[in-house]
Coordinates of C-alpha atoms and ligand atoms in Angstrom, one line a residue:
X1 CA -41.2 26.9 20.2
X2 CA -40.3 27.2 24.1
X3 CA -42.0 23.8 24.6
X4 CA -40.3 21.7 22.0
X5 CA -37.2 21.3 23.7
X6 CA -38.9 20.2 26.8
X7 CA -40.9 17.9 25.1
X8 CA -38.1 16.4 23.6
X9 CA -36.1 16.6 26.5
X10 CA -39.0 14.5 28.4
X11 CA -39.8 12.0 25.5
X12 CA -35.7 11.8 25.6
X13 CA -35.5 11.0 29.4
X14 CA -38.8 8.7 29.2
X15 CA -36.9 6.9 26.5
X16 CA -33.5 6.3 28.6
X17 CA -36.1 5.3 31.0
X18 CA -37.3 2.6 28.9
X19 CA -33.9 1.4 27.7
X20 CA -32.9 1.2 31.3
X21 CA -35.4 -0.3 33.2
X22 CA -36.5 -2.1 29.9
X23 CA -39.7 -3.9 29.7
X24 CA -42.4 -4.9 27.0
X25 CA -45.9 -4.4 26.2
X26 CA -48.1 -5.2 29.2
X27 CA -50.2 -8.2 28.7
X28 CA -52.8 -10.3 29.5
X29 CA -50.7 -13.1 32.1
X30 CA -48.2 -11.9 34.6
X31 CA -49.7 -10.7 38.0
X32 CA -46.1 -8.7 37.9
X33 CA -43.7 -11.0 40.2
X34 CA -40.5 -12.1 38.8
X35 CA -40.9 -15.9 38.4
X36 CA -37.3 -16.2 38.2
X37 CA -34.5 -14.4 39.0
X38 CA -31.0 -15.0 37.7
X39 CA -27.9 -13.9 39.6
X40 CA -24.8 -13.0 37.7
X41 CA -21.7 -15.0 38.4
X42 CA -18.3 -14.9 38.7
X43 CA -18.6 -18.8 37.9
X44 CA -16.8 -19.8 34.0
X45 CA -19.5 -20.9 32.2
X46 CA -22.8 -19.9 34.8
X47 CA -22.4 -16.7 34.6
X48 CA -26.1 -15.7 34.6
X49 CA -27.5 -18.8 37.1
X50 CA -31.3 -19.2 37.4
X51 CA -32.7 -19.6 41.0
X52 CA -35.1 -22.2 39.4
X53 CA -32.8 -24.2 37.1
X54 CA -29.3 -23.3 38.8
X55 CA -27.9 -23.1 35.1
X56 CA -27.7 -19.8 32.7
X57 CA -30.8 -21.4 30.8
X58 CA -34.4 -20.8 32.2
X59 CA -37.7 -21.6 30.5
X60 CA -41.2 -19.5 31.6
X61 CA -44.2 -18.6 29.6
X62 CA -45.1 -15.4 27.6
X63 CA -46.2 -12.5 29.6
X64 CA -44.1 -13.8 33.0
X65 CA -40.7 -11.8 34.3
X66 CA -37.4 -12.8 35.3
X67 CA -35.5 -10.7 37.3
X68 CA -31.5 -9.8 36.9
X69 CA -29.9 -9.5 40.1
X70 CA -25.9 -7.9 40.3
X71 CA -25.0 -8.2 43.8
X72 CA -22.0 -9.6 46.1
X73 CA -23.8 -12.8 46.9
X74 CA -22.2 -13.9 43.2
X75 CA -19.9 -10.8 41.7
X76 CA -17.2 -9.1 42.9
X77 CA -17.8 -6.2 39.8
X78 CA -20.0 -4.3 38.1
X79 CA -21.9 -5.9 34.5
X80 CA -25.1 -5.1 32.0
X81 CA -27.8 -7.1 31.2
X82 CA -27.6 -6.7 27.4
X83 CA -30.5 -8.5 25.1
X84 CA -28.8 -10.0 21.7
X85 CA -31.5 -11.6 20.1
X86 CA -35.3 -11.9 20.3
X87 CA -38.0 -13.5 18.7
X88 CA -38.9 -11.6 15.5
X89 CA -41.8 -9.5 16.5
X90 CA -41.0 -9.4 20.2
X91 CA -41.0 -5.4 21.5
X92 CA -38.7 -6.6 24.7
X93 CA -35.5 -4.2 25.0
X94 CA -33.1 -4.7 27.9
X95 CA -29.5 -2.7 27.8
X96 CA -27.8 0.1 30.0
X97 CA -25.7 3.0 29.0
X98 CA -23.2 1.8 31.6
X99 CA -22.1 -1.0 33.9
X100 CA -23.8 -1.4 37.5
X101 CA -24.8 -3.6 40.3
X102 CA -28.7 -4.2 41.5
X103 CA -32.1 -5.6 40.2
X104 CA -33.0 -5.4 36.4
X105 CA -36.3 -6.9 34.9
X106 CA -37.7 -8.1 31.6
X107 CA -40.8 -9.3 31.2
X108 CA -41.3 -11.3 28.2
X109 CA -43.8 -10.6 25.4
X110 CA -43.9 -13.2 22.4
X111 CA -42.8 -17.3 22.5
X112 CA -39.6 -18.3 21.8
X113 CA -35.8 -17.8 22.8
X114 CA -34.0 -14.6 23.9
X115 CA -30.1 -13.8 24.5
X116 CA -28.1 -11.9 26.6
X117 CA -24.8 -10.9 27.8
X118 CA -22.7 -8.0 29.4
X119 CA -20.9 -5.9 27.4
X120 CA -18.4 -5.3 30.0
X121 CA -17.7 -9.7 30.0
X122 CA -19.1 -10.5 26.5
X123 CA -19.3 -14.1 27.1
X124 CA -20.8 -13.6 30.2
X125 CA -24.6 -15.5 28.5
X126 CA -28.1 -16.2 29.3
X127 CA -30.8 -17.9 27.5
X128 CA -34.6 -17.4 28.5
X129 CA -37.0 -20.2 26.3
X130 CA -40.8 -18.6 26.1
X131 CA -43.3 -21.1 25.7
X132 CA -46.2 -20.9 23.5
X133 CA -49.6 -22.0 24.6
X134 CA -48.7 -25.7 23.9
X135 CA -46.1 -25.6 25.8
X136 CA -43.0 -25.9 23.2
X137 CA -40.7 -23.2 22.8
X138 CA -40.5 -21.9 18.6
X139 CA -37.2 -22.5 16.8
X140 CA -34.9 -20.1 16.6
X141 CA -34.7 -18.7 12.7
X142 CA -31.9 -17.4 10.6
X143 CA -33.5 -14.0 11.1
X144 CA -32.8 -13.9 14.1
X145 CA -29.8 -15.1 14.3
X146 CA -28.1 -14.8 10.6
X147 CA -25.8 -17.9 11.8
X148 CA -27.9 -20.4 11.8
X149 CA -28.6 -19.2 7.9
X150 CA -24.6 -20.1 7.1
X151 CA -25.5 -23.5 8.5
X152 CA -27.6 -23.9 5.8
X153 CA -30.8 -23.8 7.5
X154 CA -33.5 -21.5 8.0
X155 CA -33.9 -22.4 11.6
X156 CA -33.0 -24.7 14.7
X157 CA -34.8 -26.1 17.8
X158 CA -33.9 -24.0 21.0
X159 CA -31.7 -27.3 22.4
X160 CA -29.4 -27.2 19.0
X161 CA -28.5 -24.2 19.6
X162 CA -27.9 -24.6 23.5
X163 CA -26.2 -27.4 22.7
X164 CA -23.3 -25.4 20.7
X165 CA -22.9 -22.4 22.8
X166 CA -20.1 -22.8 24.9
X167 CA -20.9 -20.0 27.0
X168 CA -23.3 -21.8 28.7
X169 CA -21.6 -24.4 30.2
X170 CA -23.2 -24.6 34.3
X171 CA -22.0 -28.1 35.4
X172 CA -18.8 -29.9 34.8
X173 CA -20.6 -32.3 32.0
X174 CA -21.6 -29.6 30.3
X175 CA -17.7 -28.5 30.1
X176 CA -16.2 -31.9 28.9
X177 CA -18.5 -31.5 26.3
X178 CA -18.4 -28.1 25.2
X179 CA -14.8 -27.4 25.8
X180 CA -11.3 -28.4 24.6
X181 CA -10.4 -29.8 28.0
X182 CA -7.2 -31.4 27.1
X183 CA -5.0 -33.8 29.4
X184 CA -0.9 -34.0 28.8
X185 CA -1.6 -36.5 26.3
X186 CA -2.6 -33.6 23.8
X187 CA 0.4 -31.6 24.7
X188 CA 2.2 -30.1 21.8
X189 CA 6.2 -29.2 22.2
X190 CA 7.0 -26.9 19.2
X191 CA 10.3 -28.0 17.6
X192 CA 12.6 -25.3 18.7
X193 CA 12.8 -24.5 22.3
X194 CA 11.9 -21.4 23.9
X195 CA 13.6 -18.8 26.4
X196 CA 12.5 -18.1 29.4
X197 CA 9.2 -18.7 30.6
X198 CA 5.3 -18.3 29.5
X199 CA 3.1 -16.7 31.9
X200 CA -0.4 -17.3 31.2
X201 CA -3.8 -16.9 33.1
X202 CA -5.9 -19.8 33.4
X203 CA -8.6 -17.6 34.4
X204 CA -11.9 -20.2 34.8
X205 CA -9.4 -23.0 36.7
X206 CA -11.2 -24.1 40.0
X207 CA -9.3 -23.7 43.4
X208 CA -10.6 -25.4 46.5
X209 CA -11.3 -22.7 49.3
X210 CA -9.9 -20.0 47.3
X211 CA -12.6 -17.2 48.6
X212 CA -13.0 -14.0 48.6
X213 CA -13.6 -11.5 51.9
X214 CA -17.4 -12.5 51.9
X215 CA -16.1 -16.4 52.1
X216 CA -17.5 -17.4 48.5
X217 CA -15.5 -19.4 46.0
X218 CA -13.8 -17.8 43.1
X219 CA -11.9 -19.3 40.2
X220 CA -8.8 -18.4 38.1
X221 CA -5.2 -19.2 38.6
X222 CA -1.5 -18.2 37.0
X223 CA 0.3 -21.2 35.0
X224 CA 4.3 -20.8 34.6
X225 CA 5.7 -22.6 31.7
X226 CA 9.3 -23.2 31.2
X227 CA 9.9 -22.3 27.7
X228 CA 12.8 -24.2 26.9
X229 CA 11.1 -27.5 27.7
X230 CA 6.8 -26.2 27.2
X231 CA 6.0 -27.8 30.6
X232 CA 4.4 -26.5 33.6
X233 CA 6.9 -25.0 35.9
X234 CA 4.4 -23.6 38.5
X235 CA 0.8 -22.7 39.3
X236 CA -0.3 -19.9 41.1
X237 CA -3.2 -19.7 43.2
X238 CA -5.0 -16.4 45.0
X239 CA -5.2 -18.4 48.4
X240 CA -2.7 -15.8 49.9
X241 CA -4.2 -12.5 48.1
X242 CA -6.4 -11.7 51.4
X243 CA -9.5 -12.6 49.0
X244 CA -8.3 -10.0 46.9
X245 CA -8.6 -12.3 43.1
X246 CA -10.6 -13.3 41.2
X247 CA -11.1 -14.3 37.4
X248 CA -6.6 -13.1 36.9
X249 CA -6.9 -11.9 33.2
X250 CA -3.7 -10.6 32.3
X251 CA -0.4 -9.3 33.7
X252 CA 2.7 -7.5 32.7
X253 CA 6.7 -7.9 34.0
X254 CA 8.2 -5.0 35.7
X255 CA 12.0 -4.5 33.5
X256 CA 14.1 -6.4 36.0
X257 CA 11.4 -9.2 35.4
X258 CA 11.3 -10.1 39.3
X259 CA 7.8 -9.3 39.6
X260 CA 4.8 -9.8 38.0
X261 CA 1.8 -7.4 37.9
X262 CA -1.7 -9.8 37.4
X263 CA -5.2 -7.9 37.2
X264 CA -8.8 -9.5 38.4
X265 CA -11.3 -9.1 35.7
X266 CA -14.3 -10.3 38.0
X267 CA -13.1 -8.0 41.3
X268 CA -11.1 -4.8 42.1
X269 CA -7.9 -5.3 42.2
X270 CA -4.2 -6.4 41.0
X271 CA -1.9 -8.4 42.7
X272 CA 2.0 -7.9 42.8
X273 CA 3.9 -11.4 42.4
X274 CA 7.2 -12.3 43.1
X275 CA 8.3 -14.2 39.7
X276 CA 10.7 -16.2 41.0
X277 CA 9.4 -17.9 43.6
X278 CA 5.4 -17.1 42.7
X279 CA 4.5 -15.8 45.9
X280 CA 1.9 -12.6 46.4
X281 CA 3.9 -9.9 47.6
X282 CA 1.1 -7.2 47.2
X283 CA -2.4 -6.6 46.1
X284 CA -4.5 -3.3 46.3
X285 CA -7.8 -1.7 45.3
X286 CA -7.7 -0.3 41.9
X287 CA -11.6 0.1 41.0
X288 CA -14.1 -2.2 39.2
X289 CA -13.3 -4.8 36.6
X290 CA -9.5 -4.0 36.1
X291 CA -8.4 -5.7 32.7
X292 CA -4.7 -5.3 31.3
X293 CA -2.0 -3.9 33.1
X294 CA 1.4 -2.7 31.1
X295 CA 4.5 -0.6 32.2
X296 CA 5.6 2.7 31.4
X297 CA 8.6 1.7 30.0
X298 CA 10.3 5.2 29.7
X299 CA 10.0 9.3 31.4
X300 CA 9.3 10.6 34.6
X301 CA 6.9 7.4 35.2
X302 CA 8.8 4.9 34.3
X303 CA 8.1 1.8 35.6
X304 CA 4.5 3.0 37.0
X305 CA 1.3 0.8 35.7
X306 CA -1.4 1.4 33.8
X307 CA -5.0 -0.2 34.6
X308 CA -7.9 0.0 32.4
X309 CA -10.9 0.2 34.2
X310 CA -13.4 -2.2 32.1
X311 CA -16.6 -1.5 34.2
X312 CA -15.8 2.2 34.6
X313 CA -14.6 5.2 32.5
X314 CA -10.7 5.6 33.9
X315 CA -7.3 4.2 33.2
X316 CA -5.4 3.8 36.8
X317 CA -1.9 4.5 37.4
X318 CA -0.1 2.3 40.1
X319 CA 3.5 3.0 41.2
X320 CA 5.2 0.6 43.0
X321 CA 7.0 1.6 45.5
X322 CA 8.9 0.2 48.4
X323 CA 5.8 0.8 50.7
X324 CA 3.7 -1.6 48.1
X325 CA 1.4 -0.6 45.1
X326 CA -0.1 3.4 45.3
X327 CA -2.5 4.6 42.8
X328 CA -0.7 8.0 42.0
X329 CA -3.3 8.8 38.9
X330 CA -6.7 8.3 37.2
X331 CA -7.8 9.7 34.2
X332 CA -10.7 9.0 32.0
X333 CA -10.1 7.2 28.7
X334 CA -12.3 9.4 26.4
X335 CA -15.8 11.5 27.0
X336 CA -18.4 10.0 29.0
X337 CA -19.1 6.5 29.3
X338 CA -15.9 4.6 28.6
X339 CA -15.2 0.8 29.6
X340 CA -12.0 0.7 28.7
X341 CA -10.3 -3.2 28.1
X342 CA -7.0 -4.2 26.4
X343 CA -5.0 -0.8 25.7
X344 CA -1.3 -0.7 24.1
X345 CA 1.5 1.8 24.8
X346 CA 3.4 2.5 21.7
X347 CA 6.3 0.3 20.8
X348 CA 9.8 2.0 21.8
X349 CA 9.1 4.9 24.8
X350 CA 5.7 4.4 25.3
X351 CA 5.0 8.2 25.1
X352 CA 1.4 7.5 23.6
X353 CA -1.5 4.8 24.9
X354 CA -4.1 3.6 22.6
X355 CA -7.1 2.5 24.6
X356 CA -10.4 0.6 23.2
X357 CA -13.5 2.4 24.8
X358 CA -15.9 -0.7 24.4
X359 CA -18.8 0.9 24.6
X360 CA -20.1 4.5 25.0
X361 CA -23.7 3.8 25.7
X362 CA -26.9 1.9 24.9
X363 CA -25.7 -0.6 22.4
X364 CA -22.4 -2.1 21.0
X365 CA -20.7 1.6 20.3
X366 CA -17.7 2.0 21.1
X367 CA -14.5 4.5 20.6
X368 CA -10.7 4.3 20.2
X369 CA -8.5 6.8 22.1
X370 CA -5.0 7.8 21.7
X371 CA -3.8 9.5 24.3
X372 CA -0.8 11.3 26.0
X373 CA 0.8 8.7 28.6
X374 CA 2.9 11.2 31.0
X375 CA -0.5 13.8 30.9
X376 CA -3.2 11.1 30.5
X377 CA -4.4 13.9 28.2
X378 CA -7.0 12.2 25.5
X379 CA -5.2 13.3 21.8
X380 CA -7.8 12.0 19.5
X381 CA -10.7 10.0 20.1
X382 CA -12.1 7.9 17.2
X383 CA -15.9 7.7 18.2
X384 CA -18.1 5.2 16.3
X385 CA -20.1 6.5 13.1
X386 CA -22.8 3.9 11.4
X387 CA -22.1 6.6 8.1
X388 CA -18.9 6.7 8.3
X389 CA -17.3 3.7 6.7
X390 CA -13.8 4.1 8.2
X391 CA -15.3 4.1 11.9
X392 CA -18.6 2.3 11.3
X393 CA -16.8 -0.9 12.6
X394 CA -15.9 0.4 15.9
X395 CA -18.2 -1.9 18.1
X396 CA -17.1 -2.8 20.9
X397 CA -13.1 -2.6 20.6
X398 CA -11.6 -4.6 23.0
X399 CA -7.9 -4.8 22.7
X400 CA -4.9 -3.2 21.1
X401 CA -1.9 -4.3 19.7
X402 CA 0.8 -1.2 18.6
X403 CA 4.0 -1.2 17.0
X404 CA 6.0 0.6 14.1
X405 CA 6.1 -0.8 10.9
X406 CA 8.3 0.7 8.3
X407 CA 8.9 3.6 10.7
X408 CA 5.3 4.3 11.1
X409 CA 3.5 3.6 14.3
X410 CA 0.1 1.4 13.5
X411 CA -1.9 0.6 16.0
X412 CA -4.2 -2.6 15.4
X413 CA -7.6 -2.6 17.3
X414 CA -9.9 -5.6 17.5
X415 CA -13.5 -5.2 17.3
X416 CA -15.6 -8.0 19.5
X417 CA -18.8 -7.4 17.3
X418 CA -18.1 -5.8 13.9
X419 CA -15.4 -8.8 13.7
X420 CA -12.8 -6.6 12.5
X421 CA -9.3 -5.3 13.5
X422 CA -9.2 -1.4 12.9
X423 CA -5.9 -0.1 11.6
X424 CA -4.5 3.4 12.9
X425 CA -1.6 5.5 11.8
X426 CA -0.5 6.7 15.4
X427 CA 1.5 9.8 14.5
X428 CA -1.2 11.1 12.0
X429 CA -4.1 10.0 13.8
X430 CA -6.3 8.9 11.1
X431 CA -7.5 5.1 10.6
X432 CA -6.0 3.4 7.7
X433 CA -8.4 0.6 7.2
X434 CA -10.2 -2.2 8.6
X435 CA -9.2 -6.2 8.5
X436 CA -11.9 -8.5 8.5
X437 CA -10.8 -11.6 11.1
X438 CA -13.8 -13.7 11.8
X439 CA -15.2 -16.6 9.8
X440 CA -18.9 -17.6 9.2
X441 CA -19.7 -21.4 9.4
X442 CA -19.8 -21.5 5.7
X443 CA -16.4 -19.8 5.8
X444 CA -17.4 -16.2 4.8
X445 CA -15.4 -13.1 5.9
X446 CA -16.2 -9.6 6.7
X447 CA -19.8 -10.5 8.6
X448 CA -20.4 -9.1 12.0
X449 CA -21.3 -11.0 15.0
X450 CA -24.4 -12.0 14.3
X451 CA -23.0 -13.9 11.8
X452 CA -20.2 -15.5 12.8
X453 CA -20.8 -15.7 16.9
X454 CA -16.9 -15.2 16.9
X455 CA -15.1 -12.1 18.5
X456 CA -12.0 -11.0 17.5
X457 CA -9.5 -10.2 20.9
X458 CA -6.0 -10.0 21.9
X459 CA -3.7 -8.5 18.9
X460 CA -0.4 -7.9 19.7
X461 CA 2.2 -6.8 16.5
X462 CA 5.6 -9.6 16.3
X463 CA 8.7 -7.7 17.4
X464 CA 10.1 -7.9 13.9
X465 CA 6.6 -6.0 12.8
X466 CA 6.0 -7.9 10.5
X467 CA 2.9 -9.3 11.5
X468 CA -0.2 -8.7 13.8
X469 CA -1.6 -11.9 15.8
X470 CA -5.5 -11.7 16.7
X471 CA -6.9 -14.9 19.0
X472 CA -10.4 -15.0 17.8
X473 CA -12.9 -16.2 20.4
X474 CA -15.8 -18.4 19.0
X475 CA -19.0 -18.7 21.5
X476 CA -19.8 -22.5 19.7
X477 CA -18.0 -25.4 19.3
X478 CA -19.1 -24.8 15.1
X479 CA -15.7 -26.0 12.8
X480 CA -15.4 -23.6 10.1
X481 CA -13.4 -23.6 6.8
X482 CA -11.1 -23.4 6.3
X483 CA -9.5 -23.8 9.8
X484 CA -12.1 -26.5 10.4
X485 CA -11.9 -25.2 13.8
X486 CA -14.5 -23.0 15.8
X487 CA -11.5 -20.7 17.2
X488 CA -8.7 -19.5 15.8
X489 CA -5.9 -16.9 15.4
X490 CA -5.9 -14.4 12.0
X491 CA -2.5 -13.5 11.1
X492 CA -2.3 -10.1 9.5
X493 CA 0.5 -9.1 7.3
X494 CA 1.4 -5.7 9.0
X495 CA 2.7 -4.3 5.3
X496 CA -0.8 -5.1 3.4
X497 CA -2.6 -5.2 6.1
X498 CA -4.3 -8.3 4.9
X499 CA -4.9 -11.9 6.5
X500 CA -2.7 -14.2 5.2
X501 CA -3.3 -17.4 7.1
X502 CA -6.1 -18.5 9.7
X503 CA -4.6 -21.0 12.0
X504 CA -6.4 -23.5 14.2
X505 CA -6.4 -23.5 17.9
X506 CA -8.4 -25.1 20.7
X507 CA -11.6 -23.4 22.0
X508 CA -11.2 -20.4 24.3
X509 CA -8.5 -18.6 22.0
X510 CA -8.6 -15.4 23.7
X511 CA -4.9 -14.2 24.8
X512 CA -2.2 -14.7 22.5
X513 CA 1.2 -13.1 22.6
X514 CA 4.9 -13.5 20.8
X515 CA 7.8 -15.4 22.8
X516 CA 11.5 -16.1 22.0
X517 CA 13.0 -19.0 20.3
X518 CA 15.9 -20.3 21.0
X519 CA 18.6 -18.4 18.2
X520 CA 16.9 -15.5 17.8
X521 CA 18.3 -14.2 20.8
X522 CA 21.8 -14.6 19.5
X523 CA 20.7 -12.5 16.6
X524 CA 19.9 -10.0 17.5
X525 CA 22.8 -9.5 19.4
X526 CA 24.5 -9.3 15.6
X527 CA 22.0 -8.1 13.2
X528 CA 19.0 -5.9 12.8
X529 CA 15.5 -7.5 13.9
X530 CA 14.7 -7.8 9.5
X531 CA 17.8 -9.6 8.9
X532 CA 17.2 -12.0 11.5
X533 CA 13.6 -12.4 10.8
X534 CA 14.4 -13.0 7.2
X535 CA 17.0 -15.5 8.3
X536 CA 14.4 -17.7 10.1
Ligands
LIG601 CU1 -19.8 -8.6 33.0

């Protein structure tokens, strides 16, 4: 009985072996030399780039290699090499338990086309085409790919379905096509003004000479809108941030709203900015792939930050202090393997933090903590069950939205891969439900995916709590009923917890937030936040 352990624990090891250095059957080509290698990128839309094609596409022949390569001649962070879909038959596997840099390979057993991404960047995409012996590369089928079956077909040609992905986008063609690059022309100015202004990160925006320490471009800049008029105020660049940005995702307002707080998704760091006149006041080291950033807003901390960690297992604390930014805390964000994105402190003191723990190890498995804010203590983590109907959709959680709703704190969590927004009862700790947000091209709901190739993301609750927001991401340019739009933004009716209305919005939905209109200022100055709500 002695050995069985040890045998297991062996086969186990050999098995994690496999996973991670993933490879096929052996066959009868290759002579075992990588005859490609793609780098990953910080670059929107090349993100995976092919030494032989320069573009996230590369074409070989069954039986030959291609190498991975994460290193600081392209990326500033830490990624996986994840394989989403295979020829049917094909033996290839290629994930990791956790992020990292260095060389991965794949060699490629059967014809035809194979996707990846990292699960730390999720549109972060590569395609390798396998050619058969007459040179052609096989469709890809609706097995494969259960999308292509909600078309209506059974399968496509390999250049259909490049041609949709907008994901892969190398060269600035390839971007007018795929994306909604839209001029002032399209500008829409909602009817009733704003106040104050809209911060928003135009993360893939290209900056001449902005460079990092190692002298290579990298993209991403901070637009200012005035809200009272919707035009551009101000653009921010990270000339001045000692190479210390790249890819800004997101920021937060300190409570004087004098400075802005902006996190790199693609580096190490965040940046301090002074609001009014958009200069860099600070930036400092936090640790790899820093995501959101939000403010304690009450306590012993407040006014210290908190830093998700995508590409690692901690949540940061930053105070800022007359001196500049100090880390004074890091705590991990559940057990193990964490990658936490887009947390949420709860509405009012912010004495509890839900984080989204994308993923906990080989495959799209993720958790949901709630934890203590002032102790960084982890409460309750809600780990992902395949059985277990209520946490079965916990795959890959990316970002949190939190507020009370009838005096109960819900938390609303959406899932990148099961496509739905998980709904949690903060005080009691127990999941209420999950929403379905995502939309099949023949307009079906409740599909993962696979189905869909649209990821639920940012989910913030209105500040009358009456409704949760979630921007939903589509990787093609597919229209969909009944938005007749690849992207768009689910509304959830925080009471019944049920979509009431898809809305349309341009491709790259991905942040989306609640602002202030002009009169609803005035009041709330008078009446509760119902009344007025009711009153609009
Ligand atoms: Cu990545």
């Amino acid at each position: 009985m002695k050995n069985i352990p040890t045998t297991l624990a062996a086969s186990l090891s050999l098995m994690t072996l496999l996973l991670i250095v993933a490879t096929a059957a052996p066959t009868a080509y290759g002579d075992g030399g990588a005859v490609d290698t793609m780098s990953l990128t910080d670059e929107p839309g090349n993100w995976f780039k092919s030494d032989l094609t320069g573009t996230p596409f590369t074409t070989i022949s069954a039986g030959q290699r291609v190498d991975f390569d994460i290193n600081n001649c392209c990326t500033s962070t830490r990624h996986t090499v994840t394989l989403l879909m295979k020829p049917t038959g094909s033996r290839v596997i290629m994930d990791q338990d956790k992020s990292q840099k260095g060389k991965l390979s794949v060699t490629f057993d059967l014809p035809g086309v194979y996707l990846f991404h990292c699960k730390i960047h999720p549109y972060m995409t590569a395609v390798v085409g396998v050619k058969d012996g007459a040179g052609n590369i096989p469709d890809v089928t609706s097995t494969m790919l259960p999308f292509i079956g909600h078309l209506g077909v059974s399968s496509l040609p390999a250049e259909t379905v490049l041609s949709v992905l907008t994901t892969v986008a190398a060269t600035d063609a390839d971007k007018l096509a795929k994306w909604d690059i839209l001029d002032s022309s399209a500008e829409v100015k909602p009817g009733t003004p704003g106040v104050g202004e809209v911060w928003v990160d135009t993360q893939f925006e290209r900056v001449p000479n902005q460079r990092d320490l190692n002298g290579a471009l990298k993209p991403g800049t901070i637009t200012v809108v005035d809200a009272a008029t919707f035009s551009v105020e101000r653009e921010i660049n990270g000339k001045r941030a000692g190479g210390m940005w790249n890819n800004p995702h997101n920021m937060w307002a300190n409570f004087a709203l004098n400075s802005v707080y902006n996190g790199n998704w693609f580096g190490e760091w965040i940046n301090k900015i002074d609001r009014p006149s958009g200069r860099i006041l600070n930036s400092i080291t936090v640790g790899d792939a820093p995501t959101h950033i939000i403010t304690i807003p009450t306590g012993l901390e407040s006014g210290v930050l908190t830093v998700p960690l995508s590409a690692d297992n901690n949540m940061v604390k930053v105070q800022d202090t007359r001196s500049g930014l100090k880390i004074i805390d890091s705590e991990p964000t559940g057990i193990g393997t964490n990658n936490p994105h887009g947390h949420w402190l709860t509405c009012g003191t912010g004495d509890r933090t839900i984080v989204p723990n994308v993923f906990k190890g080989i495959g799209p498995a993720g958790s949901i903590s709630i934890i203590d804010t002032a102790s960084g203590a982890v409460l309750k983590e809600f780990v992902q069950n395949p059985n277990d109907p209520l946490t079965a959709p916990i795959l890959m959680p990316i970002a949190v939205g939190e507020c009370h709703v009838d005096g109960v704190p819900k938390a609303y969590v959406a899932n990148a891969v099961s496509g739905k927004v998980t709904v949690i009862n903060v005080d009691t700790q127990t999941i209420l439900g999950n929403v379905p947000v995502t939309l099949a091209p023949d307009g079906q709901t409740g599909l993962d995916i696979f189905h869909t190739l649209q990821a639920p993301i940012q989910t913030p609750v209105s500040p009358d709590e009456k409704w949760a927001a979630t921007a939903v991401l589509s990787f093609t340019n597919v229209a969909r009923p009944p938005t007749d739009s690849a992207d768009h933004v689910a509304i959830i009716n925080t009471t019944t917890d049920q979509v009431v209305a898809f809305v349309p919005t341009p491709a790259g939905t991905h942040g989306v937030n609640w602002g202030a209109k002009l009169g609803r200022l005035l009041c709330l100055r008078h009446k509760s936040a119902r009344e007025c709500a009711d009153s609009d």
